[in-house]
PDB file of C-alpha atoms in Angstrom:
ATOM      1  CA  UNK A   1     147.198 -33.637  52.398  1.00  0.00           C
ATOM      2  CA  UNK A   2     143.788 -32.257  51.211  1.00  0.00           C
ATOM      3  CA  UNK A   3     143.380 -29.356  49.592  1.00  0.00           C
ATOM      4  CA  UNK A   4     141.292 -26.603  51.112  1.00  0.00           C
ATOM      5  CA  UNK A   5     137.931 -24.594  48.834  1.00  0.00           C
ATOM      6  CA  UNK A   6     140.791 -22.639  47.996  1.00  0.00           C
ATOM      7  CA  UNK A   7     142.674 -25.849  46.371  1.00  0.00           C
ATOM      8  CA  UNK A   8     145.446 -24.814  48.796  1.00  0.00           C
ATOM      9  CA  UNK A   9     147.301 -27.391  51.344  1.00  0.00           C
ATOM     10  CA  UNK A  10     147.695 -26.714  54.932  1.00  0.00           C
ATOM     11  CA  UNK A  11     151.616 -27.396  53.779  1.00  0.00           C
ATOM     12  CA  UNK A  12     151.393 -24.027  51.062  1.00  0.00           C
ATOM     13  CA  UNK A  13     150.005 -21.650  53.437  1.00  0.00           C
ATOM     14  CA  UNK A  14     153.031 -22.650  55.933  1.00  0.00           C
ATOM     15  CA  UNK A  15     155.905 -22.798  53.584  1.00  0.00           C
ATOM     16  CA  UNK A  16     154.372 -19.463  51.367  1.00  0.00           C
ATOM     17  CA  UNK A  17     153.835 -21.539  47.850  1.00  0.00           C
ATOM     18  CA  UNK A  18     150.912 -19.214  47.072  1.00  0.00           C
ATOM     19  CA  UNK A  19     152.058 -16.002  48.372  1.00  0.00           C
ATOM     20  CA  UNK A  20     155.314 -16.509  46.223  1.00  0.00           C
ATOM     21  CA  UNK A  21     153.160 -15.927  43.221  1.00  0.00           C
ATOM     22  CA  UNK A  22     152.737 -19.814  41.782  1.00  0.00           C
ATOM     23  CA  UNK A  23     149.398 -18.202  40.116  1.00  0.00           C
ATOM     24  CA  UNK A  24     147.863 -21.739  38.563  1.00  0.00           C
ATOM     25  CA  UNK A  25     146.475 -21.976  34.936  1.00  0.00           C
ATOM     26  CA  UNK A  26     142.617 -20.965  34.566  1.00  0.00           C
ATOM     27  CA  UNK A  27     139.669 -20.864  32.674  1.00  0.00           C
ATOM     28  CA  UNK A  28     137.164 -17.875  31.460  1.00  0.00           C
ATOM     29  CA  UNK A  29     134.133 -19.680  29.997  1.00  0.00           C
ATOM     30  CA  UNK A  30     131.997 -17.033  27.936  1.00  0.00           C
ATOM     31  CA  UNK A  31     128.200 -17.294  29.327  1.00  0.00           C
ATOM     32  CA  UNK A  32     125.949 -14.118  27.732  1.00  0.00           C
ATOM     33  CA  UNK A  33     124.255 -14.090  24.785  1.00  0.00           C
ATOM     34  CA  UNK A  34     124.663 -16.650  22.831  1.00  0.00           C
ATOM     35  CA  UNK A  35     127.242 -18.619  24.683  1.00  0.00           C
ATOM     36  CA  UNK A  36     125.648 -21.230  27.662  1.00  0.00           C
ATOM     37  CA  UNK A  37     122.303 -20.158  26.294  1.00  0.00           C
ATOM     38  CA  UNK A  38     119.518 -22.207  24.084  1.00  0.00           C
ATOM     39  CA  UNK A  39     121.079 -20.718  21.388  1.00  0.00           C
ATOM     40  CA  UNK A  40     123.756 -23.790  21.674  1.00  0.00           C
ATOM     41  CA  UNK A  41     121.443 -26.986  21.908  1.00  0.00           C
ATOM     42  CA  UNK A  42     122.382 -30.093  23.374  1.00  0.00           C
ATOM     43  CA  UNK A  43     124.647 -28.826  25.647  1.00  0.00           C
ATOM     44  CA  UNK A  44     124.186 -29.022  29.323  1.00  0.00           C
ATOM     45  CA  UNK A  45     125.783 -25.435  29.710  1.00  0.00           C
ATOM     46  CA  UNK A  46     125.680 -25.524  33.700  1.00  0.00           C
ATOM     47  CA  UNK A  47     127.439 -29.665  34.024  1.00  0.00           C
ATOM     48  CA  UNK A  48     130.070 -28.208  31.239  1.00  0.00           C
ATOM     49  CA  UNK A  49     131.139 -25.046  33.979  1.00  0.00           C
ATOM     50  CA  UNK A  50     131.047 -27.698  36.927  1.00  0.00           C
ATOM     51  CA  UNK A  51     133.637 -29.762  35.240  1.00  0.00           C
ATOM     52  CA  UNK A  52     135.837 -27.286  34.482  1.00  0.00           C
ATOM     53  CA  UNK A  53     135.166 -25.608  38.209  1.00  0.00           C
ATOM     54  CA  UNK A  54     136.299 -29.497  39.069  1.00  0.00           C
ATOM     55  CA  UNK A  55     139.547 -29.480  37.683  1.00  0.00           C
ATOM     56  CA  UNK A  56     140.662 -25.601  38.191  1.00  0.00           C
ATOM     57  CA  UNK A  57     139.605 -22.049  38.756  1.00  0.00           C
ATOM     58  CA  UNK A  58     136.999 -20.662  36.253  1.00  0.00           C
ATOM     59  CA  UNK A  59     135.724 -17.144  35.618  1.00  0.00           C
ATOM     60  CA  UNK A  60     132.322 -16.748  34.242  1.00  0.00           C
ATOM     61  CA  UNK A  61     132.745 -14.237  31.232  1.00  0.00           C
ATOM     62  CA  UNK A  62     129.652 -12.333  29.707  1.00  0.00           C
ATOM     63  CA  UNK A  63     130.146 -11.601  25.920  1.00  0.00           C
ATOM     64  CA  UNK A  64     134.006 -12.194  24.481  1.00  0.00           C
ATOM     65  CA  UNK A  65     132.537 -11.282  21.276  1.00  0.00           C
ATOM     66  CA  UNK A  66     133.605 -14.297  19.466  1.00  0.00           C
ATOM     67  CA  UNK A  67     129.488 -15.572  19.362  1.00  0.00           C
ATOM     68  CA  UNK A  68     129.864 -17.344  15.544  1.00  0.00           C
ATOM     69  CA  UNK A  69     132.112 -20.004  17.896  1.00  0.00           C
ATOM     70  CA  UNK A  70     129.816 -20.706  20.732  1.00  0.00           C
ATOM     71  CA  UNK A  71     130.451 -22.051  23.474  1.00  0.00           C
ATOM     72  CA  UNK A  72     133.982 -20.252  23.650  1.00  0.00           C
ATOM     73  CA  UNK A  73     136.577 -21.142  26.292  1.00  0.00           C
ATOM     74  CA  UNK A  74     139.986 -19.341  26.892  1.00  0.00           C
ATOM     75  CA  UNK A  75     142.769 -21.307  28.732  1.00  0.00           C
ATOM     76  CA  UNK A  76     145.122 -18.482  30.381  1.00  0.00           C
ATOM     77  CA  UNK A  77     148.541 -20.018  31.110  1.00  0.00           C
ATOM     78  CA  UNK A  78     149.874 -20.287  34.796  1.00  0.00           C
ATOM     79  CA  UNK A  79     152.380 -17.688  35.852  1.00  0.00           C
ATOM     80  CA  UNK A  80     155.293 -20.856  34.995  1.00  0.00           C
ATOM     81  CA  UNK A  81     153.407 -20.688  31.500  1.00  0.00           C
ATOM     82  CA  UNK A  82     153.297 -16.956  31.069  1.00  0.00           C
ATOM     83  CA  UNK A  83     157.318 -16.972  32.376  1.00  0.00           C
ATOM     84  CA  UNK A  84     157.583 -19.589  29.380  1.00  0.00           C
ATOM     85  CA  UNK A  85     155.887 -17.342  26.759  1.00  0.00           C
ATOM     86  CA  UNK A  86     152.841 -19.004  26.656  1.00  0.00           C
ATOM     87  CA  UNK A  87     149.555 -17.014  25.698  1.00  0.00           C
ATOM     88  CA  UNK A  88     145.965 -17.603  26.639  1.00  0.00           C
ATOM     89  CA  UNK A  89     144.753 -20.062  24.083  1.00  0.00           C
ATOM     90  CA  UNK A  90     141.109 -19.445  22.798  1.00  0.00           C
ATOM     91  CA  UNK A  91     139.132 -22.312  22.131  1.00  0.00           C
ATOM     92  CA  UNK A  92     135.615 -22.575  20.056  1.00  0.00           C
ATOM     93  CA  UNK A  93     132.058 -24.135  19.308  1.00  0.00           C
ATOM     94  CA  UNK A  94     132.963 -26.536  22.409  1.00  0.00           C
ATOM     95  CA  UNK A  95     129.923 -27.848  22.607  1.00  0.00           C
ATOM     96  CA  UNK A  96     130.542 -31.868  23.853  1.00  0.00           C
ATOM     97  CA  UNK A  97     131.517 -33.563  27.074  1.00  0.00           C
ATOM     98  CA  UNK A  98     134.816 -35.177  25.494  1.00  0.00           C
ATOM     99  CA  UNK A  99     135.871 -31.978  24.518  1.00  0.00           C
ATOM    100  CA  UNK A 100     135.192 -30.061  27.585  1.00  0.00           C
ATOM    101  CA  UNK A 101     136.928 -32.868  29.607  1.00  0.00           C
ATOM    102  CA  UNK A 102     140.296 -32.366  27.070  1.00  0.00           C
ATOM    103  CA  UNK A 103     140.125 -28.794  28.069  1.00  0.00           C
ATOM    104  CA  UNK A 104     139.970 -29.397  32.218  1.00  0.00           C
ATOM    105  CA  UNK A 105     142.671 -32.202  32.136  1.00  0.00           C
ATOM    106  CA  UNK A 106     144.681 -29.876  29.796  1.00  0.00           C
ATOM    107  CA  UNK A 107     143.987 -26.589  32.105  1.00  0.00           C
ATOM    108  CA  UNK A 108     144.672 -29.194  35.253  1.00  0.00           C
ATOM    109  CA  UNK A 109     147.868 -30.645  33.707  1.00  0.00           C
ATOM    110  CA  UNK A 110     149.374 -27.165  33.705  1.00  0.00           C
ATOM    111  CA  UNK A 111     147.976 -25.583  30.329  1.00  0.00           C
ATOM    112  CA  UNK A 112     149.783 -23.259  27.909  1.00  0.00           C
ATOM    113  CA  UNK A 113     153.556 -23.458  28.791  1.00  0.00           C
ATOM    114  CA  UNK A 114     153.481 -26.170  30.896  1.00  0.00           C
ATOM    115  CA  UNK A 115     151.634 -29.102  29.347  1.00  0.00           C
ATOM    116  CA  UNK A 116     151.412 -30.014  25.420  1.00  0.00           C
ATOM    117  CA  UNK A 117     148.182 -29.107  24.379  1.00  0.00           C
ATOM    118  CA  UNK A 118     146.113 -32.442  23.246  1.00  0.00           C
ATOM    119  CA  UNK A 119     145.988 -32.488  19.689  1.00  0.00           C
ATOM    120  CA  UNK A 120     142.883 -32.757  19.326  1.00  0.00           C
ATOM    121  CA  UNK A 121     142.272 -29.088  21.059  1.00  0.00           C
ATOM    122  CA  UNK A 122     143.695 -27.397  17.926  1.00  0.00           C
ATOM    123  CA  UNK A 123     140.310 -28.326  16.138  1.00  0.00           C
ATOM    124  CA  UNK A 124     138.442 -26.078  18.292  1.00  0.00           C
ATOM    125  CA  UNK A 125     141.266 -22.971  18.474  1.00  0.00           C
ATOM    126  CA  UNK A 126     140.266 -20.015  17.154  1.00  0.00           C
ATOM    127  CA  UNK A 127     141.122 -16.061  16.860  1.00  0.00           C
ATOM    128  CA  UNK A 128     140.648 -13.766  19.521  1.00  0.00           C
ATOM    129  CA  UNK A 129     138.721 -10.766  18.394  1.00  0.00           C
ATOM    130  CA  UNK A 130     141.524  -8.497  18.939  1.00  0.00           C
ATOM    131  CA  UNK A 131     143.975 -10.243  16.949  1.00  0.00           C
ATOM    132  CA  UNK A 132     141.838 -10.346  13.978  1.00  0.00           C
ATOM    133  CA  UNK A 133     142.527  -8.005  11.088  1.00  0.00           C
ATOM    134  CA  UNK A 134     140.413  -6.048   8.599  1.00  0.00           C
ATOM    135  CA  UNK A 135     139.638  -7.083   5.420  1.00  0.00           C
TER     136      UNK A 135
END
């Protein structure tokens, strides 16, 4: 059955799949200051948000304050990931189309909790701000 704008099915809204709280991975995409601006060249900030806006929901971010790693993305787990113990997973300087397309099939597949993050996402993890500590 085709999905809706919403991405829900005729068949959810009958049978309640949505209202029973099956929240679905998503995506904040930082887009302020130095983030999706011509700070970051070569990157076609506006295809990069479509993609991800392709494969799941995305919220549009201004400053995380994590600018030394633009163009940051943060995968927040599904409520199945977040009953698993999975965290949002902060991801840096992703700045290509291969790697952007890693991140929607990842966030699509599921993402943190659900689906084994593709190795090749751990080269752009980084450290939320809040978790850093003080030197």
């Amino acid at each position: 059955m085709p999905a809706t704008p919403t991405g829900r099915t005729p068949d959810d809204a009958r049978n309640g799949a949505v209202a029973r709280g099956s929240v679905p991975c998503r995506v904040v995409v930082c887009r302020d200051c130095c983030c999706g601006s011509p700070k970051v060249t070569g990157v076609d900030h506006t295809a990069q948000v479509e993609r991800l806006r392709a494969a799941v929901q995305v919220r549009v971010s201004d400053c995380l304050d994590v600018c030394e790693h633009a163009n940051v993305i943060v995968v927040q787990p599904s409520a199945q990931g977040r009953a698993a113990g999975a965290r949002p997973v902060w991801l840096g300087l992703v700045n290509d189309a291969d790697a952007t397309e890693d991140v929607a099939a990842w966030a699509r597949a599921g993402g943190p909790g659900v689906a084994p993050c593709p190795d090749i996402l751990d080269l752009y993890a980084i450290t939320p701000p809040r978790r850093r500590t003080a030197l």
